C-alpha cells in the first residue's frame, strides 16, 4: 500500500485521533530510505550526528554546513516522512535574522520541511520570527543537549516542583507561539504526561515515558550501532554493531583464505579470442608495450 505524505498538519491530526506518532533520526541516504519505507511519521536529521556519525565528543561541535550536507543526503532518500532538520548550537541564538537565514538554508539547500530548535519560553521570539518566515518549527525542552555545560551533564530535567512547573509553562508558551510539536527529552514520565495532557500539539518523547503522543530515538542507538553511551531510556531493538562486526570478520577471513571472491562473484571473459590474449601476453615485452602506450597517450 502506498504511504501518504506526512505533513505537520497530519502529525497534529494523529494526536487528535489518539494515534501514536513514530519518529526517529537519520543521517544518510541509505538508512533514511529504509526508515521511510517502514512508514515512520517524521525523520529528524538530529545534531546527534555530531556524535554518532562524526565522532565529536558532543553535539556542540557540529556546524551548519555539516548539518546541511547530511540533510541533503537524507532528503534524497525520503518521500513520505516529514523531514525535520535540527538547528545546531549557536545557529539560532545569536539573533533572529541569522536564525531565519540558517533555518532557510535547511529548507532551500537541504530539502527539510521543518526545523527543530532547543529551548523554552526564552526562545519564543525566535520561534515567532521563524514562523513569520513560513518555517515550520518543532520545539525541544527538558534535557536540551546544547546546554550540557550549563546543566553540568546529561541530567534528567523537571525533577523538582519549580523545574517541573517551568517545563509545563515552557510547553504552553511554545504551543502558543505556533510550534507543531515538542520533543520532551529526559523528563520524569509523570511530568511528560502532564505536559502531554495540557497541550493540543503532539509531544514526542525521548526518555520521557510512555504517555507522550509519540517517541523518537537516535537511530544508531536503537539499532545497537552506537554503544559507547547508553542512557536508561535507550533500548536496543537490534544488534547491528555485532552484525556488522561479524560480517566484517567473515569478509576479512574469506579474503585472507582466498575463498572470496569465488567465480560466482567474478565476471567471466566470454570472447572467443581468449587464447590470443594469452599468446600475445607471452610473446611481447609487456614492459615495452606499456611504455609505448603511455607515450602514445601523452602525445
Ligand atoms: O539531535 C537529536 O538527535 C535529537 C533527538 C534526540 C531528539 O535532538
mmCIF file of C-alpha atoms and ligand atoms in Angstrom:
data_model
loop_
_atom_site.group_PDB
_atom_site.id
_atom_site.type_symbol
_atom_site.label_atom_id
_atom_site.label_comp_id
_atom_site.label_asym_id
_atom_site.label_seq_id
_atom_site.Cartn_x
_atom_site.Cartn_y
_atom_site.Cartn_z
ATOM 1 C CA UNK A 1 0.000 0.000 0.000
ATOM 2 C CA UNK A 2 1.349 3.422 -0.950
ATOM 3 C CA UNK A 3 2.203 5.583 2.044
ATOM 4 C CA UNK A 4 0.751 9.074 2.132
ATOM 5 C CA UNK A 5 2.936 12.152 2.568
ATOM 6 C CA UNK A 6 3.151 13.213 6.190
ATOM 7 C CA UNK A 7 2.842 16.913 6.956
ATOM 8 C CA UNK A 8 2.933 18.950 10.156
ATOM 9 C CA UNK A 9 -0.873 19.051 9.931
ATOM 10 C CA UNK A 10 -1.202 15.262 9.677
ATOM 11 C CA UNK A 11 1.101 14.877 12.686
ATOM 12 C CA UNK A 12 -1.164 17.153 14.745
ATOM 13 C CA UNK A 13 -4.190 15.204 13.455
ATOM 14 C CA UNK A 14 -2.669 11.980 14.760
ATOM 15 C CA UNK A 15 -2.721 13.342 18.298
ATOM 16 C CA UNK A 16 -6.373 14.297 17.879
ATOM 17 C CA UNK A 17 -7.165 10.759 16.726
ATOM 18 C CA UNK A 18 -5.177 9.263 19.605
ATOM 19 C CA UNK A 19 -2.721 7.586 17.187
ATOM 20 C CA UNK A 20 0.898 7.241 18.285
ATOM 21 C CA UNK A 21 3.469 9.197 16.287
ATOM 22 C CA UNK A 22 6.574 7.209 15.430
ATOM 23 C CA UNK A 23 9.720 9.151 14.706
ATOM 24 C CA UNK A 24 13.437 8.517 14.502
ATOM 25 C CA UNK A 25 16.658 10.231 13.471
ATOM 26 C CA UNK A 26 18.552 9.505 10.256
ATOM 27 C CA UNK A 27 21.685 10.999 8.820
ATOM 28 C CA UNK A 28 22.361 9.457 5.418
ATOM 29 C CA UNK A 29 20.618 8.448 2.202
ATOM 30 C CA UNK A 30 20.598 4.652 2.521
ATOM 31 C CA UNK A 31 19.287 4.418 6.084
ATOM 32 C CA UNK A 32 16.813 7.269 5.543
ATOM 33 C CA UNK A 33 15.383 5.327 2.624
ATOM 34 C CA UNK A 34 14.933 2.209 4.762
ATOM 35 C CA UNK A 35 13.319 4.231 7.572
ATOM 36 C CA UNK A 36 10.998 5.993 5.154
ATOM 37 C CA UNK A 37 9.856 2.707 3.610
ATOM 38 C CA UNK A 38 8.933 1.473 7.104
ATOM 39 C CA UNK A 39 6.336 4.233 7.288
ATOM 40 C CA UNK A 40 7.760 6.463 10.011
ATOM 41 C CA UNK A 41 5.906 9.744 10.529
ATOM 42 C CA UNK A 42 8.885 12.019 10.958
ATOM 43 C CA UNK A 43 12.608 11.783 10.342
ATOM 44 C CA UNK A 44 14.850 14.163 12.247
ATOM 45 C CA UNK A 45 18.329 14.884 10.986
ATOM 46 C CA UNK A 46 19.426 15.438 14.564
ATOM 47 C CA UNK A 47 22.527 17.271 15.680
ATOM 48 C CA UNK A 48 23.344 13.951 17.389
ATOM 49 C CA UNK A 49 25.018 13.210 14.062
ATOM 50 C CA UNK A 50 27.915 15.128 15.604
ATOM 51 C CA UNK A 51 28.481 12.178 17.931
ATOM 52 C CA UNK A 52 27.175 9.081 16.157
ATOM 53 C CA UNK A 53 28.311 9.968 12.615
ATOM 54 C CA UNK A 54 31.200 12.390 13.004
ATOM 55 C CA UNK A 55 32.760 11.209 16.264
ATOM 56 C CA UNK A 56 32.676 14.573 18.038
ATOM 57 C CA UNK A 57 32.512 14.462 21.825
ATOM 58 C CA UNK A 58 29.109 16.166 21.961
ATOM 59 C CA UNK A 59 26.636 17.983 19.735
ATOM 60 C CA UNK A 60 28.163 21.423 20.226
ATOM 61 C CA UNK A 61 30.807 20.965 17.542
ATOM 62 C CA UNK A 62 28.618 20.290 14.531
ATOM 63 C CA UNK A 63 28.352 23.172 12.056
ATOM 64 C CA UNK A 64 25.582 24.482 9.819
ATOM 65 C CA UNK A 65 27.456 23.253 6.737
ATOM 66 C CA UNK A 66 27.805 19.738 8.159
ATOM 67 C CA UNK A 67 24.105 19.677 9.050
ATOM 68 C CA UNK A 68 23.079 20.884 5.576
ATOM 69 C CA UNK A 69 25.297 18.219 3.993
ATOM 70 C CA UNK A 70 23.503 15.436 5.916
ATOM 71 C CA UNK A 71 20.010 16.886 5.477
ATOM 72 C CA UNK A 72 20.596 16.924 1.712
ATOM 73 C CA UNK A 73 21.586 13.253 1.765
ATOM 74 C CA UNK A 74 18.600 12.247 3.885
ATOM 75 C CA UNK A 75 16.142 14.248 1.796
ATOM 76 C CA UNK A 76 17.196 12.255 -1.282
ATOM 77 C CA UNK A 77 16.019 9.090 0.478
ATOM 78 C CA UNK A 78 12.748 10.333 1.978
ATOM 79 C CA UNK A 79 9.422 10.529 0.175
ATOM 80 C CA UNK A 80 6.744 10.142 2.844
ATOM 81 C CA UNK A 81 8.000 11.076 6.287
ATOM 82 C CA UNK A 82 8.087 14.679 7.424
ATOM 83 C CA UNK A 83 11.731 15.751 7.239
ATOM 84 C CA UNK A 84 12.965 17.946 10.081
ATOM 85 C CA UNK A 85 16.425 19.493 10.363
ATOM 86 C CA UNK A 86 17.889 20.100 13.799
ATOM 87 C CA UNK A 87 19.430 23.565 14.116
ATOM 88 C CA UNK A 88 22.930 23.300 15.601
ATOM 89 C CA UNK A 89 24.463 25.162 18.531
ATOM 90 C CA UNK A 90 24.637 28.954 18.020
ATOM 91 C CA UNK A 91 22.839 28.832 14.670
ATOM 92 C CA UNK A 92 19.634 30.372 16.067
ATOM 93 C CA UNK A 93 20.522 32.115 19.305
ATOM 94 C CA UNK A 94 22.795 34.921 18.163
ATOM 95 C CA UNK A 95 19.995 36.872 16.524
ATOM 96 C CA UNK A 96 16.626 36.241 14.939
ATOM 97 C CA UNK A 97 17.652 37.244 11.420
ATOM 98 C CA UNK A 98 20.528 34.796 11.453
ATOM 99 C CA UNK A 99 18.161 32.143 12.816
ATOM 100 C CA UNK A 100 15.753 32.676 9.903
ATOM 101 C CA UNK A 101 18.602 32.645 7.365
ATOM 102 C CA UNK A 102 20.063 29.454 8.813
ATOM 103 C CA UNK A 103 16.688 27.713 9.022
ATOM 104 C CA UNK A 104 16.078 28.843 5.447
ATOM 105 C CA UNK A 105 19.234 27.005 4.357
ATOM 106 C CA UNK A 106 17.834 23.759 5.797
ATOM 107 C CA UNK A 107 14.700 24.228 3.714
ATOM 108 C CA UNK A 108 16.185 25.663 0.495
ATOM 109 C CA UNK A 109 19.503 23.822 0.289
ATOM 110 C CA UNK A 110 18.783 20.751 2.389
ATOM 111 C CA UNK A 111 15.212 19.912 1.445
ATOM 112 C CA UNK A 112 13.920 19.862 5.054
ATOM 113 C CA UNK A 113 10.279 20.691 5.642
ATOM 114 C CA UNK A 114 10.639 21.985 9.195
ATOM 115 C CA UNK A 115 13.332 22.793 11.739
ATOM 116 C CA UNK A 116 13.776 21.848 15.381
ATOM 117 C CA UNK A 117 15.238 24.211 17.937
ATOM 118 C CA UNK A 118 16.081 23.642 21.577
ATOM 119 C CA UNK A 119 14.751 25.935 24.282
ATOM 120 C CA UNK A 120 11.767 27.040 26.340
ATOM 121 C CA UNK A 121 9.991 30.362 26.800
ATOM 122 C CA UNK A 122 13.234 32.293 26.224
ATOM 123 C CA UNK A 123 13.315 31.094 22.617
ATOM 124 C CA UNK A 124 9.758 32.245 21.774
ATOM 125 C CA UNK A 125 10.814 35.432 19.901
ATOM 126 C CA UNK A 126 12.980 33.277 17.612
ATOM 127 C CA UNK A 127 10.116 30.835 17.021
ATOM 128 C CA UNK A 128 7.911 33.787 16.132
ATOM 129 C CA UNK A 129 10.474 35.050 13.608
ATOM 130 C CA UNK A 130 10.811 31.599 12.028
ATOM 131 C CA UNK A 131 7.068 31.100 11.749
ATOM 132 C CA UNK A 132 6.679 34.625 10.337
ATOM 133 C CA UNK A 133 9.106 33.474 7.639
ATOM 134 C CA UNK A 134 6.780 30.490 6.978
ATOM 135 C CA UNK A 135 9.150 27.978 8.501
ATOM 136 C CA UNK A 136 7.548 25.169 10.478
ATOM 137 C CA UNK A 137 9.120 24.677 13.908
ATOM 138 C CA UNK A 138 9.413 21.752 16.290
ATOM 139 C CA UNK A 139 10.269 22.612 19.906
ATOM 140 C CA UNK A 140 12.587 20.712 22.251
ATOM 141 C CA UNK A 141 12.528 21.069 26.040
ATOM 142 C CA UNK A 142 13.753 19.109 29.051
ATOM 143 C CA UNK A 143 17.308 17.914 28.584
ATOM 144 C CA UNK A 144 18.482 20.068 25.706
ATOM 145 C CA UNK A 145 21.978 18.720 24.968
ATOM 146 C CA UNK A 146 23.251 22.030 23.558
ATOM 147 C CA UNK A 147 23.111 23.257 27.192
ATOM 148 C CA UNK A 148 25.095 20.400 28.756
ATOM 149 C CA UNK A 149 27.772 22.678 30.139
ATOM 150 C CA UNK A 150 25.093 24.784 31.862
ATOM 151 C CA UNK A 151 23.257 21.690 33.090
ATOM 152 C CA UNK A 152 26.515 20.066 34.195
ATOM 153 C CA UNK A 153 25.904 16.906 32.192
ATOM 154 C CA UNK A 154 23.145 14.830 30.616
ATOM 155 C CA UNK A 155 20.797 15.137 33.573
ATOM 156 C CA UNK A 156 17.083 14.406 33.839
ATOM 157 C CA UNK A 157 15.170 17.713 33.906
ATOM 158 C CA UNK A 158 11.968 18.694 35.744
ATOM 159 C CA UNK A 159 12.726 16.729 38.884
ATOM 160 C CA UNK A 160 11.672 19.463 41.314
ATOM 161 C CA UNK A 161 8.458 21.431 41.787
ATOM 162 C CA UNK A 162 9.954 24.596 40.314
ATOM 163 C CA UNK A 163 11.652 22.994 37.305
ATOM 164 C CA UNK A 164 8.603 20.834 36.551
ATOM 165 C CA UNK A 165 6.350 23.909 36.632
ATOM 166 C CA UNK A 166 8.758 25.700 34.318
ATOM 167 C CA UNK A 167 8.665 22.817 31.813
ATOM 168 C CA UNK A 168 4.865 22.855 31.732
ATOM 169 C CA UNK A 169 4.790 26.627 31.181
ATOM 170 C CA UNK A 170 7.515 26.382 28.531
ATOM 171 C CA UNK A 171 5.472 23.781 26.652
ATOM 172 C CA UNK A 172 2.385 26.024 26.706
ATOM 173 C CA UNK A 173 4.368 29.028 25.529
ATOM 174 C CA UNK A 174 5.910 27.048 22.671
ATOM 175 C CA UNK A 175 2.470 25.833 21.667
ATOM 176 C CA UNK A 176 1.070 29.361 21.757
ATOM 177 C CA UNK A 177 3.980 30.545 19.625
ATOM 178 C CA UNK A 178 2.953 28.022 16.955
ATOM 179 C CA UNK A 179 5.319 25.042 17.084
ATOM 180 C CA UNK A 180 3.723 21.951 15.555
ATOM 181 C CA UNK A 181 5.119 19.552 18.167
ATOM 182 C CA UNK A 182 7.523 19.430 21.084
ATOM 183 C CA UNK A 183 10.306 16.972 21.873
ATOM 184 C CA UNK A 184 10.432 16.169 25.595
ATOM 185 C CA UNK A 185 13.831 14.772 26.457
ATOM 186 C CA UNK A 186 14.787 13.109 29.750
ATOM 187 C CA UNK A 187 11.811 14.250 31.777
ATOM 188 C CA UNK A 188 10.059 12.178 34.517
ATOM 189 C CA UNK A 189 7.158 10.377 32.895
ATOM 190 C CA UNK A 190 4.574 11.967 35.204
ATOM 191 C CA UNK A 191 5.657 15.474 34.148
ATOM 192 C CA UNK A 192 5.715 14.427 30.475
ATOM 193 C CA UNK A 193 2.159 13.094 30.895
ATOM 194 C CA UNK A 194 1.019 16.369 32.473
ATOM 195 C CA UNK A 195 2.508 18.322 29.582
ATOM 196 C CA UNK A 196 1.013 15.934 27.021
ATOM 197 C CA UNK A 197 -2.435 16.249 28.610
ATOM 198 C CA UNK A 198 -2.248 20.028 28.665
ATOM 199 C CA UNK A 199 -1.161 20.811 25.096
ATOM 200 C CA UNK A 200 -3.049 20.245 21.842
ATOM 201 C CA UNK A 201 0.083 19.676 19.804
ATOM 202 C CA UNK A 202 1.913 16.334 19.944
ATOM 203 C CA UNK A 203 4.662 15.686 22.446
ATOM 204 C CA UNK A 204 7.433 13.441 21.161
ATOM 205 C CA UNK A 205 9.265 11.756 23.994
ATOM 206 C CA UNK A 206 12.818 10.541 24.321
ATOM 207 C CA UNK A 207 13.372 9.387 27.870
ATOM 208 C CA UNK A 208 10.003 10.877 28.798
ATOM 209 C CA UNK A 209 7.922 7.773 29.385
ATOM 210 C CA UNK A 210 5.016 6.068 27.680
ATOM 211 C CA UNK A 211 2.376 8.808 27.799
ATOM 212 C CA UNK A 212 3.844 11.121 25.170
ATOM 213 C CA UNK A 213 1.959 11.316 21.873
ATOM 214 C CA UNK A 214 4.953 9.925 20.025
ATOM 215 C CA UNK A 215 8.500 8.709 20.527
ATOM 216 C CA UNK A 216 11.864 9.431 18.998
ATOM 217 C CA UNK A 217 15.169 7.590 19.343
ATOM 218 C CA UNK A 218 18.581 8.092 17.842
ATOM 219 C CA UNK A 219 18.783 5.546 15.013
ATOM 220 C CA UNK A 220 22.327 4.418 15.809
ATOM 221 C CA UNK A 221 21.385 3.883 19.470
ATOM 222 C CA UNK A 222 18.292 1.766 18.885
ATOM 223 C CA UNK A 223 19.997 -0.301 16.183
ATOM 224 C CA UNK A 224 22.861 -1.069 18.564
ATOM 225 C CA UNK A 225 25.473 0.563 16.331
ATOM 226 C CA UNK A 226 26.486 3.315 18.761
ATOM 227 C CA UNK A 227 27.018 1.658 22.139
ATOM 228 C CA UNK A 228 29.564 3.944 23.812
ATOM 229 C CA UNK A 229 26.877 5.680 25.895
ATOM 230 C CA UNK A 230 23.568 4.069 26.869
ATOM 231 C CA UNK A 231 21.092 6.302 28.666
ATOM 232 C CA UNK A 232 18.381 4.493 30.686
ATOM 233 C CA UNK A 233 15.729 5.115 28.027
ATOM 234 C CA UNK A 234 17.678 3.547 25.158
ATOM 235 C CA UNK A 235 16.520 0.100 24.136
ATOM 236 C CA UNK A 236 18.487 -1.887 21.587
ATOM 237 C CA UNK A 237 15.918 -3.057 19.044
ATOM 238 C CA UNK A 238 18.702 -4.623 17.031
ATOM 239 C CA UNK A 239 22.345 -5.619 17.435
ATOM 240 C CA UNK A 240 23.647 -4.161 14.214
ATOM 241 C CA UNK A 241 27.015 -3.295 15.713
ATOM 242 C CA UNK A 242 27.556 -7.010 16.363
ATOM 243 C CA UNK A 243 26.162 -7.989 12.949
ATOM 244 C CA UNK A 244 28.474 -5.511 11.225
ATOM 245 C CA UNK A 245 31.491 -6.800 13.168
ATOM 246 C CA UNK A 246 30.600 -10.408 12.293
ATOM 247 C CA UNK A 247 30.173 -9.539 8.620
ATOM 248 C CA UNK A 248 33.494 -7.676 8.518
ATOM 249 C CA UNK A 249 35.322 -10.524 10.293
ATOM 250 C CA UNK A 250 33.916 -13.005 7.792
ATOM 251 C CA UNK A 251 34.859 -10.843 4.790
ATOM 252 C CA UNK A 252 38.399 -10.400 6.166
ATOM 253 C CA UNK A 253 38.759 -14.137 6.739
ATOM 254 C CA UNK A 254 37.482 -15.031 3.256
ATOM 255 C CA UNK A 255 39.807 -12.568 1.545
ATOM 256 C CA UNK A 256 42.740 -13.891 3.576
ATOM 257 C CA UNK A 257 41.972 -17.551 2.826
ATOM 258 C CA UNK A 258 41.089 -16.765 -0.836
ATOM 259 C CA UNK A 259 37.559 -18.142 -0.557
ATOM 260 C CA UNK A 260 36.205 -14.730 -1.574
ATOM 261 C CA UNK A 261 35.656 -13.854 -4.339
ATOM 262 C CA UNK A 262 34.790 -17.205 -5.893
ATOM 263 C CA UNK A 263 33.836 -17.423 -9.565
ATOM 264 C CA UNK A 264 30.165 -16.818 -8.720
ATOM 265 C CA UNK A 265 31.199 -13.340 -7.674
ATOM 266 C CA UNK A 266 33.511 -12.757 -10.656
ATOM 267 C CA UNK A 267 32.995 -11.630 -14.248
ATOM 268 C CA UNK A 268 33.834 -14.162 -16.934
ATOM 269 C CA UNK A 269 35.611 -13.278 -20.157
ATOM 270 C CA UNK A 270 33.347 -14.708 -22.845
ATOM 271 C CA UNK A 271 35.136 -13.544 -26.014
ATOM 272 C CA UNK A 272 36.270 -16.251 -28.419
ATOM 273 C CA UNK A 273 39.866 -14.989 -28.627
ATOM 274 C CA UNK A 274 40.951 -15.614 -25.029
ATOM 275 C CA UNK A 275 43.814 -17.793 -26.266
ATOM 276 C CA UNK A 276 45.011 -14.944 -28.483
ATOM 277 C CA UNK A 277 45.342 -12.744 -25.395
ATOM 278 C CA UNK A 278 47.433 -15.403 -23.664
ATOM 279 C CA UNK A 279 49.618 -15.847 -26.753
ATOM 280 C CA UNK A 280 50.045 -12.083 -27.062
ATOM 281 C CA UNK A 281 50.907 -11.657 -23.361
ATOM 282 C CA UNK A 282 53.512 -14.421 -23.642
ATOM 283 C CA UNK A 283 55.025 -13.205 -26.924
ATOM 284 C CA UNK A 284 55.509 -9.459 -26.349
ATOM 285 C CA UNK A 285 57.670 -7.498 -23.918
ATOM 286 C CA UNK A 286 54.870 -6.189 -21.676
ATOM 287 C CA UNK A 287 57.090 -3.538 -20.088
ATOM 288 C CA UNK A 288 57.968 -2.144 -23.519
ATOM 289 C CA UNK A 289 54.342 -2.302 -24.706
ATOM 290 C CA UNK A 290 53.083 -0.406 -21.692
ATOM 291 C CA UNK A 291 55.707 2.331 -22.197
ATOM 292 C CA UNK A 292 54.701 2.604 -25.849
ATOM 293 C CA UNK A 293 51.044 3.010 -24.791
ATOM 294 C CA UNK A 294 51.970 5.678 -22.264
ATOM 295 C CA UNK A 295 53.960 7.650 -24.847
ATOM 296 C CA UNK A 296 51.114 7.338 -27.365
ATOM 297 C CA UNK A 297 48.614 8.747 -24.865
ATOM 298 C CA UNK A 298 50.958 11.580 -23.888
ATOM 299 C CA UNK A 299 51.019 12.940 -27.437
HETATM 300 O O1 LIG B 1 19.695 15.539 17.858
HETATM 301 C C1 LIG B 1 18.877 14.652 18.074
HETATM 302 O O2 LIG B 1 19.012 13.525 17.619
HETATM 303 C C2 LIG B 1 17.721 14.987 18.890
HETATM 304 C C3 LIG B 1 16.815 13.885 19.289
HETATM 305 C C4 LIG B 1 17.466 13.025 20.275
HETATM 306 C C5 LIG B 1 15.507 14.395 19.759
HETATM 307 O O3 LIG B 1 17.551 16.116 19.237
#
